[in-house]
C-alpha cells in the first residue's frame, strides 16, 4: 500500500485541507505539492508500462478472440486454443507478431497509468480527507473517477492500438500513420430507402451526425465508461482493502517490512504480499467489468470488419447476445484472468515500490 511521511512542518489547518490519510495508518503528506504530483505520475506511468509489457502476447490474443477475428475464431473457448494461437502468431510473424501494436500500447499506457494513479491520489485526498471518511464507497468512487479521467484523455490511442493488434495479414501491413488515417476517414454506409417519406427522418439524422473525423477515435467510448466505473473502482477498492487485511496485527509480522528509504516511516508490504493484493484486485475488477470490455472491442473494430456499419452500444450488445447468448459476453475471460491478474499485481507492485524509491 501507499507509504507516506509527514514533514513535521505542516500546520493542522493545512493538513485538514490538503492531505489525506492513506490506508494502513501511514502519516499524511501534502498531495497538492508539484513535486509529489510529478513523482506520483512518474511512478504510475512506469508501473503501467511494466505491467503491459509482461502480458503483451496475451493481450494480442485476447483482442483477436474478443473481436471475433475470422482467422482465430476457431481457437476460442480453451486454454489450448490460447497456446495454439500464440504458436501460430509466432510461426507467422515471430516474436514481433506477439507484440503487434505494443508500441502504441506503451504510448498510451504511460500517460494513462500516470493520470490514473495521480488522479486517484488527488480525488482520494478530496473524498477521504481524514480517517473518519475512510469507507468502501468513497474508495470505490475515488477509483472509478480516476479511471474515467485517465481513459478520456488516452482513449484515441487505445482505438489505434486495438486496430494494430487486430490485423493479422503479413503482406501490406498497415503502418501507425495509415491506421490513424483509416480510422479518421471511416464513414458509415449510406442507407438507400425505397420511400422518400421513410428516408426523410434517417436522412436528417445522418446529416446532423458527423460521418467521419475525430469522433471515430472515440468509437466504443460509451461502453468504455460503463466498464471503467466498475473496473477502476473495484480495482482500487479491492487493493486498498486487501492491503488493510494484510496489515492486521496478526499478519503484519509476516506481511510487512521496514521502509528501505526511511526506517522511521510506517512499514510497507513485502513483495509477495503486495503482488497478492494487486493480483486479487485484478481478479475482482476483471470479473465486474468484462462484459463491457467485450462490447467495447466489438465497437472499436466495427470499421475493420463487415460492411463498416458503425454500431452503437445497444446494437453491439444485441448482436453479441444473438451470436452466442450470455456466454458471448465472457469470451476470452479465462485469458482475461490469466492476463489481468499478473498485470494488476505488477502494476500495483511497481507503483508502490516506485513511490518508495522516489520518496513519495
XYZ file of C-alpha atoms in Angstrom:
360
model
C 0.000 0.000 0.000
C 0.977 3.620 -0.225
C 3.678 4.772 2.124
C 3.799 8.464 3.028
C 5.669 10.552 5.545
C 4.789 13.716 7.394
C 7.280 16.559 7.247
C 6.535 17.765 10.746
C 6.258 21.374 9.485
C 2.680 21.455 8.193
C 0.015 23.236 10.239
C -3.134 21.459 11.389
C -5.197 23.642 9.084
C -3.055 22.721 6.074
C -3.253 19.050 6.972
C -7.044 19.129 7.046
C -7.341 20.836 3.684
C -4.584 19.387 1.524
C -3.732 15.883 2.700
C -5.439 12.557 3.124
C -4.792 9.627 5.403
C -3.589 6.595 3.484
C -4.656 3.012 4.161
C -2.593 1.234 6.775
C -2.363 4.218 9.095
C 0.530 5.980 7.352
C 1.187 9.621 8.141
C -0.321 12.253 5.842
C 1.629 14.139 3.208
C 0.808 17.200 1.133
C -0.576 15.805 -2.125
C -1.020 19.162 -3.844
C 2.713 19.779 -3.923
C 4.016 19.820 -7.525
C 6.920 17.558 -6.631
C 4.516 14.970 -5.211
C 2.327 15.187 -8.310
C 5.224 14.681 -10.739
C 6.789 11.827 -8.788
C 3.457 10.068 -8.384
C 2.744 10.422 -12.106
C 6.176 9.020 -12.995
C 5.716 6.038 -10.688
C 2.281 5.366 -12.165
C 3.471 5.612 -15.768
C 6.371 3.229 -15.208
C 4.058 0.803 -13.404
C 1.677 0.750 -16.349
C 4.438 0.140 -18.901
C 5.960 -2.688 -16.858
C 2.600 -4.385 -16.398
C 1.587 -4.139 -20.072
C 4.935 -5.478 -21.296
C 4.589 -8.550 -19.080
C 1.265 -9.507 -20.668
C 1.772 -8.148 -24.203
C 1.391 -11.503 -26.056
C -1.730 -12.444 -24.114
C -3.212 -9.041 -24.807
C -2.763 -9.566 -28.546
C -4.511 -12.952 -28.473
C -7.322 -11.687 -26.259
C -8.120 -8.856 -28.668
C -8.247 -11.294 -31.593
C -10.662 -13.513 -29.647
C -12.880 -10.712 -28.354
C -13.211 -9.036 -31.738
C -14.076 -12.366 -33.418
C -11.181 -12.253 -35.875
C -12.163 -14.878 -38.503
C -8.685 -16.398 -38.637
C -8.605 -17.065 -34.883
C -12.285 -17.743 -34.059
C -11.603 -21.498 -34.137
C -9.201 -21.172 -31.198
C -11.641 -19.600 -28.726
C -13.012 -21.424 -25.717
C -9.993 -23.269 -24.310
C -6.560 -22.754 -22.838
C -5.120 -24.977 -25.550
C -6.594 -22.565 -28.087
C -4.697 -19.692 -26.491
C -1.419 -21.577 -26.699
C -2.141 -22.626 -30.299
C -2.995 -19.073 -31.309
C 0.222 -17.738 -29.797
C 2.191 -20.506 -31.516
C 0.640 -19.676 -34.895
C 1.327 -15.958 -34.484
C 4.930 -16.689 -33.544
C 5.299 -19.039 -36.534
C 3.893 -16.478 -38.972
C 5.392 -13.260 -37.603
C 7.929 -14.225 -34.955
C 8.147 -12.647 -31.504
C 7.387 -9.250 -33.016
C 3.998 -10.601 -34.063
C 3.137 -11.349 -30.432
C 3.794 -7.701 -29.621
C 1.950 -6.310 -32.637
C 0.600 -2.898 -31.591
C 2.739 -2.840 -28.414
C 4.451 0.432 -29.351
C 1.048 2.096 -29.485
C 0.238 0.373 -26.188
C 3.232 1.942 -24.445
C 2.499 5.354 -25.947
C -0.984 5.112 -24.492
C -0.328 3.286 -21.228
C 2.310 5.634 -19.801
C 0.059 8.713 -19.748
C -2.971 6.545 -18.963
C -1.413 4.903 -15.906
C 0.251 8.139 -14.805
C -3.061 10.008 -14.933
C -4.963 7.128 -13.321
C -2.739 6.796 -10.266
C -2.240 10.544 -9.970
C -5.977 11.223 -10.277
C -6.700 8.545 -7.683
C -4.365 10.150 -5.176
C -5.853 13.606 -5.771
C -9.505 12.519 -5.823
C -8.961 10.331 -2.785
C -7.493 13.284 -0.911
C -10.722 15.196 -1.562
C -13.192 12.401 -0.831
C -11.221 10.978 2.117
C -9.610 13.969 3.871
C -9.281 12.081 7.164
C -9.610 8.598 8.644
C -13.231 9.138 9.655
C -14.184 9.390 5.952
C -12.437 6.128 5.055
C -15.308 3.992 3.697
C -15.523 1.363 0.924
C -17.933 3.563 -1.041
C -15.549 6.533 -1.042
C -12.684 4.285 -2.079
C -14.864 2.907 -4.881
C -15.780 6.386 -6.143
C -12.162 7.557 -5.959
C -11.015 4.696 -8.156
C -13.943 4.991 -10.577
C -13.471 8.730 -11.141
C -9.725 8.261 -11.568
C -10.316 5.596 -14.216
C -12.799 7.751 -16.137
C -10.400 10.712 -16.095
C -7.479 8.709 -17.457
C -9.430 6.859 -20.142
C -10.992 10.038 -21.532
C -7.556 11.555 -22.144
C -5.962 8.470 -23.708
C -8.853 6.677 -25.426
C -7.885 7.567 -29.044
C -4.556 5.788 -28.582
C -6.432 2.711 -27.327
C -8.520 2.601 -30.521
C -5.353 2.744 -32.641
C -3.715 0.011 -30.548
C -6.686 -2.327 -30.955
C -6.680 -1.835 -34.733
C -2.974 -2.637 -34.933
C -3.410 -5.746 -32.795
C -6.468 -6.846 -34.815
C -4.505 -7.039 -38.080
C -3.139 -10.479 -38.947
C -2.098 -10.058 -42.585
C 1.603 -10.309 -43.392
C 1.680 -8.595 -46.777
C 0.920 -4.896 -46.895
C 0.520 -4.452 -43.150
C -0.733 -1.044 -42.135
C 1.567 1.489 -40.528
C 0.613 3.538 -37.490
C 0.047 6.549 -39.719
C -2.147 4.677 -42.197
C -4.216 3.170 -39.373
C -4.862 6.638 -37.970
C -5.843 7.945 -41.401
C -8.144 4.975 -41.990
C -9.943 5.486 -38.688
C -10.259 9.228 -39.270
C -11.837 8.837 -42.715
C -14.135 5.888 -41.973
C -17.771 6.586 -42.712
C -20.880 4.524 -42.013
C -22.527 3.175 -45.188
C -25.334 5.227 -46.680
C -28.729 3.548 -46.422
C -30.886 3.539 -49.562
C -34.624 3.837 -48.830
C -37.353 2.887 -51.276
C -39.702 5.580 -49.942
C -38.935 9.270 -49.791
C -41.063 9.605 -46.660
C -39.295 6.700 -44.955
C -35.943 8.214 -45.837
C -36.717 11.725 -44.566
C -36.091 11.230 -40.843
C -32.978 8.984 -41.160
C -31.527 11.361 -43.756
C -31.979 14.350 -41.469
C -30.366 12.474 -38.579
C -27.451 11.379 -40.755
C -26.893 14.930 -41.965
C -26.712 16.193 -38.380
C -24.366 13.432 -37.179
C -20.657 13.503 -38.051
C -19.763 10.828 -40.608
C -16.008 10.886 -40.089
C -13.301 12.727 -38.204
C -12.002 12.730 -34.651
C -15.218 11.225 -33.317
C -14.133 7.921 -34.874
C -11.315 7.747 -32.325
C -13.944 7.584 -29.574
C -15.822 4.641 -31.055
C -16.912 2.420 -28.182
C -16.286 5.143 -25.599
C -19.753 4.839 -24.052
C -19.212 1.167 -23.232
C -15.708 2.001 -22.016
C -17.111 4.434 -19.474
C -19.674 1.857 -18.378
C -16.919 -0.727 -17.936
C -14.354 1.626 -16.391
C -16.577 2.573 -13.471
C -16.699 -0.966 -12.016
C -13.178 -1.882 -13.203
C -11.182 1.028 -11.785
C -13.461 1.407 -8.792
C -13.257 -2.245 -7.779
C -9.545 -2.394 -8.575
C -8.530 0.361 -6.144
C -11.141 -0.624 -3.564
C -10.030 -4.267 -3.548
C -6.333 -3.391 -3.486
C -6.688 -0.988 -0.576
C -8.956 -3.363 1.328
C -6.648 -6.333 0.767
C -3.769 -4.193 1.970
C -5.669 -3.425 5.162
C -6.277 -7.129 5.736
C -2.613 -7.957 5.203
C -1.665 -5.272 7.737
C -3.831 -6.691 10.510
C -1.797 -7.129 13.718
C -1.872 -10.920 13.453
C -0.472 -10.878 9.910
C 1.743 -7.775 9.948
C 4.872 -9.575 11.265
C 4.788 -11.824 8.192
C 3.460 -9.467 5.526
C 5.250 -6.160 6.193
C 8.826 -4.946 6.212
C 10.650 -1.743 7.043
C 10.722 1.087 4.520
C 14.221 0.931 2.973
C 14.270 4.691 2.406
C 13.144 5.666 5.896
C 13.265 3.216 8.786
C 11.075 5.514 10.911
C 8.260 5.521 8.314
C 5.360 3.049 8.509
C 6.289 -0.403 7.172
C 5.468 -1.446 3.621
C 4.056 -4.727 2.359
C 6.535 -7.429 1.448
C 6.905 -8.119 -2.257
C 4.718 -11.246 -2.234
C 2.013 -9.550 -0.150
C 1.898 -6.552 -2.489
C 1.705 -8.840 -5.508
C -1.067 -10.813 -3.808
C -3.098 -7.681 -3.073
C -2.674 -6.416 -6.629
C -3.490 -9.765 -8.207
C -6.654 -10.132 -6.139
C -7.681 -6.628 -7.184
C -7.224 -7.593 -10.827
C -9.333 -10.736 -10.431
C -12.283 -8.918 -8.862
C -12.210 -5.920 -11.195
C -11.927 -8.060 -14.331
C -14.976 -10.107 -13.384
C -17.051 -6.996 -12.736
C -16.229 -5.229 -15.995
C -15.552 -7.911 -18.613
C -18.933 -7.832 -20.448
C -18.449 -4.109 -21.084
C -14.975 -4.775 -22.419
C -16.266 -7.302 -24.963
C -18.823 -4.796 -26.246
C -16.165 -2.089 -26.444
C -13.775 -4.221 -28.508
C -16.509 -5.113 -30.971
C -17.403 -1.437 -31.393
C -13.771 -0.396 -31.836
C -13.157 -2.767 -34.761
C -16.543 -2.130 -36.335
C -14.988 -0.313 -39.283
C -12.429 -3.067 -39.902
C -14.877 -5.927 -40.448
C -18.196 -6.447 -42.196
C -19.798 -3.597 -44.113
C -18.229 -0.874 -41.990
C -21.555 -0.135 -40.266
C -20.971 1.971 -37.159
C -22.522 0.034 -34.286
C -23.879 1.686 -31.171
C -23.554 0.196 -27.715
C -27.102 -1.203 -27.652
C -26.813 -2.666 -31.157
C -23.446 -4.248 -30.408
C -24.792 -5.755 -27.192
C -27.774 -7.216 -29.060
C -25.502 -8.657 -31.756
C -23.217 -10.345 -29.213
C -26.279 -11.841 -27.474
C -27.737 -13.056 -30.770
C -24.475 -14.730 -31.763
C -23.594 -16.581 -28.542
C -26.044 -15.695 -25.801
C -24.762 -14.681 -22.375
C -21.560 -16.666 -22.946
C -20.640 -14.234 -25.700
C -20.034 -11.544 -23.093
C -17.417 -13.694 -21.421
C -15.484 -14.915 -24.466
C -11.810 -14.923 -23.543
C -12.469 -14.335 -19.827
C -10.069 -17.110 -18.863
C -7.401 -15.326 -20.906
C -8.506 -12.142 -19.215
C -7.840 -13.621 -15.789
C -4.511 -15.017 -16.901
C -3.607 -11.573 -18.210
C -5.169 -9.134 -15.738
C -4.154 -10.861 -12.506
C -0.379 -10.651 -13.163
C -0.805 -7.267 -14.850
C -2.577 -5.753 -11.849
C -0.125 -7.410 -9.473
C 2.890 -5.987 -11.320
C 1.238 -2.595 -11.777
C 0.469 -2.045 -8.094
C 3.806 -3.523 -7.035
C 5.878 -1.292 -9.336
C 3.768 1.730 -8.405
C 4.152 1.249 -4.660
C 7.854 0.406 -4.878
C 8.335 3.284 -7.328
C 6.858 5.715 -4.840
C 9.158 4.417 -2.140
C 12.182 4.777 -4.445
C 11.100 8.294 -5.440
C 10.475 9.301 -1.849
C 6.732 9.905 -2.016
